[in-house]
XYZ file of C-alpha atoms in Angstrom:
234
model
C -92.719 -3.051 117.395
C -96.546 -3.982 116.203
C -95.727 -1.368 113.291
C -92.409 -2.814 112.460
C -93.795 -6.362 111.983
C -96.995 -5.665 109.900
C -95.180 -3.292 107.678
C -92.518 -6.043 107.512
C -95.219 -8.842 106.380
C -96.094 -6.672 104.117
C -93.313 -5.946 102.158
C -92.472 -10.693 102.787
C -96.164 -11.354 101.771
C -95.054 -9.911 98.078
C -92.753 -12.604 97.522
C -95.479 -15.248 97.278
C -97.702 -12.959 95.418
C -94.909 -12.650 92.351
C -94.392 -16.488 92.671
C -98.380 -16.682 92.121
C -98.570 -14.135 89.578
C -95.175 -16.263 88.020
C -98.332 -19.285 88.076
C -99.970 -17.409 85.617
C -97.914 -18.209 82.293
C -100.262 -21.291 81.268
C -102.877 -19.134 80.781
C -101.195 -16.343 78.317
C -97.836 -17.542 77.962
C -96.634 -15.754 74.973
C -97.872 -12.381 76.106
C -96.172 -13.586 79.532
C -93.116 -13.760 78.464
C -92.840 -11.452 75.585
C -94.201 -8.680 77.158
C -95.542 -9.231 81.222
C -92.459 -10.558 82.583
C -89.972 -8.151 81.279
C -91.397 -4.905 82.205
C -92.071 -6.446 85.883
C -88.560 -7.450 85.781
C -87.548 -3.407 85.316
C -90.452 -2.348 87.313
C -88.648 -4.398 89.868
C -85.277 -2.815 89.416
C -86.093 0.748 89.138
C -87.955 0.341 92.752
C -84.251 -1.096 93.882
C -82.361 1.680 91.744
C -85.218 4.469 94.148
C -84.309 2.339 97.312
C -80.610 2.283 97.348
C -80.955 6.365 95.151
C -83.475 7.494 98.133
C -83.054 6.313 101.500
C -80.223 3.409 101.472
C -76.804 5.480 100.454
C -78.405 8.490 101.778
C -79.116 7.287 105.335
C -76.339 4.766 105.625
C -74.072 8.101 104.509
C -76.091 10.243 107.282
C -74.337 7.417 110.001
C -70.901 6.873 108.936
C -67.751 8.882 107.641
C -67.160 8.583 104.393
C -64.297 5.449 103.926
C -66.577 3.726 106.404
C -69.620 4.087 103.946
C -67.304 3.159 101.183
C -66.202 0.010 102.618
C -69.925 -0.962 103.907
C -71.285 -0.288 100.275
C -68.487 -2.169 98.100
C -68.510 -5.200 100.373
C -72.022 -5.119 99.567
C -71.255 -6.119 96.487
C -68.618 -7.997 96.812
C -70.095 -10.754 99.181
C -73.184 -10.826 96.171
C -70.426 -11.272 93.567
C -68.885 -14.247 95.343
C -71.717 -15.568 96.141
C -73.235 -15.396 92.660
C -70.129 -16.539 91.706
C -70.952 -19.717 93.837
C -74.470 -20.267 93.044
C -72.948 -20.317 89.362
C -70.317 -23.077 90.257
C -73.208 -25.352 92.020
C -75.843 -24.791 88.705
C -77.105 -21.469 89.202
C -80.660 -22.641 90.214
C -81.570 -20.546 93.321
C -79.634 -18.163 92.431
C -82.873 -15.264 92.295
C -83.807 -17.157 95.657
C -80.645 -15.982 97.429
C -80.745 -12.749 95.969
C -83.817 -12.337 96.913
C -83.928 -13.161 100.670
C -79.891 -11.382 100.982
C -81.813 -7.706 100.079
C -85.057 -8.476 102.100
C -83.187 -9.587 105.369
C -81.074 -6.326 105.559
C -83.924 -4.122 104.677
C -85.945 -5.095 106.941
C -83.099 -4.750 109.854
C -83.147 -1.003 108.442
C -86.678 -0.864 108.451
C -87.095 -1.892 111.494
C -84.148 0.060 113.220
C -85.526 3.042 111.203
C -88.912 3.403 112.473
C -87.841 4.073 115.806
C -86.498 6.728 114.956
C -87.813 8.134 111.758
C -91.356 6.511 111.091
C -91.987 7.501 107.694
C -88.926 6.923 105.589
C -89.297 3.233 107.504
C -92.632 2.933 105.921
C -91.100 4.298 102.826
C -88.851 1.497 102.887
C -91.188 -1.122 103.610
C -93.432 0.107 100.433
C -89.919 -0.167 98.314
C -88.850 -3.679 99.953
C -92.621 -4.863 98.910
C -92.414 -3.311 95.214
C -88.847 -4.813 94.872
C -90.010 -8.577 96.434
C -92.761 -8.842 94.426
C -90.488 -9.363 90.976
C -88.331 -11.506 92.876
C -90.415 -13.311 93.931
C -92.007 -13.787 90.150
C -88.187 -14.050 89.448
C -87.598 -16.763 91.983
C -90.478 -18.901 91.117
C -90.034 -18.919 87.081
C -86.194 -20.105 87.799
C -86.776 -22.945 90.939
C -90.045 -24.291 87.991
C -87.632 -24.101 85.199
C -84.573 -25.528 86.688
C -84.998 -27.806 89.443
C -88.269 -30.486 89.988
C -89.968 -28.708 92.806
C -93.841 -28.416 92.252
C -95.760 -25.388 91.950
C -97.776 -25.806 95.190
C -94.197 -26.881 96.945
C -92.536 -23.640 95.701
C -95.232 -20.773 97.001
C -95.589 -23.362 99.996
C -92.050 -22.124 100.262
C -92.589 -18.585 99.982
C -95.073 -18.361 102.254
C -92.718 -19.994 104.686
C -89.974 -16.910 103.866
C -92.475 -14.056 104.938
C -91.705 -14.507 108.945
C -88.033 -13.666 107.929
C -88.760 -9.927 107.490
C -90.322 -9.519 111.048
C -87.656 -11.124 112.460
C -85.362 -8.927 110.782
C -87.136 -5.993 111.323
C -87.531 -7.313 115.473
C -83.401 -7.812 115.593
C -83.312 -4.164 113.533
C -85.285 -2.693 116.551
C -84.388 -4.030 119.360
C -80.485 -4.111 118.175
C -79.576 -1.343 116.190
C -81.702 1.431 116.823
C -79.191 1.609 119.135
C -76.057 1.576 117.034
C -76.447 4.099 114.703
C -73.379 3.406 112.987
C -73.985 -0.643 112.372
C -76.788 0.353 111.399
C -75.563 2.068 108.507
C -73.112 -0.073 107.594
C -76.081 -3.017 107.299
C -77.828 -0.125 104.871
C -74.860 0.101 103.023
C -73.878 -3.214 102.230
C -77.653 -3.277 101.343
C -77.443 -1.041 98.895
C -73.989 -2.566 97.265
C -75.099 -6.077 96.819
C -78.895 -4.669 95.795
C -77.013 -2.987 92.873
C -74.649 -5.652 91.577
C -77.729 -8.109 91.547
C -80.293 -4.977 89.622
C -76.715 -4.913 87.073
C -75.825 -8.489 86.557
C -79.285 -10.013 87.003
C -82.331 -7.470 86.087
C -81.225 -5.108 83.791
C -80.445 -8.185 81.288
C -83.461 -9.650 81.798
C -85.266 -6.884 80.962
C -84.252 -6.115 77.919
C -86.467 -7.170 75.081
C -86.138 -6.201 71.167
C -88.418 -3.309 69.984
C -90.293 -3.637 72.940
C -91.026 0.044 74.915
C -92.514 -1.596 77.895
C -89.829 -3.003 80.071
C -87.596 0.464 80.267
C -90.959 2.022 81.039
C -91.492 -0.275 83.469
C -87.936 0.600 85.378
C -88.872 4.802 85.296
C -92.216 3.793 86.617
C -90.710 2.006 89.715
C -88.373 4.980 90.225
C -90.977 7.087 89.645
C -92.714 5.368 92.597
C -89.826 5.754 95.059
C -89.210 9.008 94.071
C -93.153 9.657 94.882
C -93.073 7.857 97.900
C -89.479 9.715 98.951
C -91.505 13.057 98.442
C -94.545 12.363 100.751
C -91.739 11.571 103.554
C -90.177 14.466 102.854
């Protein structure tokens, strides 16, 4: 229980950390916009794909028959699509924030449940969650500052208030999902489908930058971190 709460708290702390990094834009605005922002986004995309390919899909499919796995994965992508459309119709000012919460919470639940039976895999998932929360916090901060009237301090305080969602979700996973492997598998695959939709709908387009190679290299680096973690726990 203690480890699940600790790991989820550390993973969640990456959200306000990403926001605090985005606040540095007044120091080097040109460099931040032309290089760093795109590289951070791409690194987060690589980490997200690593979480999908190395943890969520393999572990989820291990607990479910193929048709149920496909249904759960497709449902996640469809749910993110519908939410994306609703947010767009409402102005789109919190799209990044909602996407961040929609993958952070189910992943934290899966991490909590996994820690009970496979601690190494749970730790890897916690690391990957932190790696994706950082760029998502970065992007969500910029989005809220550009499209709303929220002060910088207010945004960061709100991000800090989101951190406890991770431990709460991990506790739910640890208490209720570890004895229901089919539900755990469905949660993992639902999150994976949503992450994949979000990555190609939002992160990948934002990472592109003409005649700059740091962003795609950042995506490769993010996935390599996931590969290293997977190798270490296998």
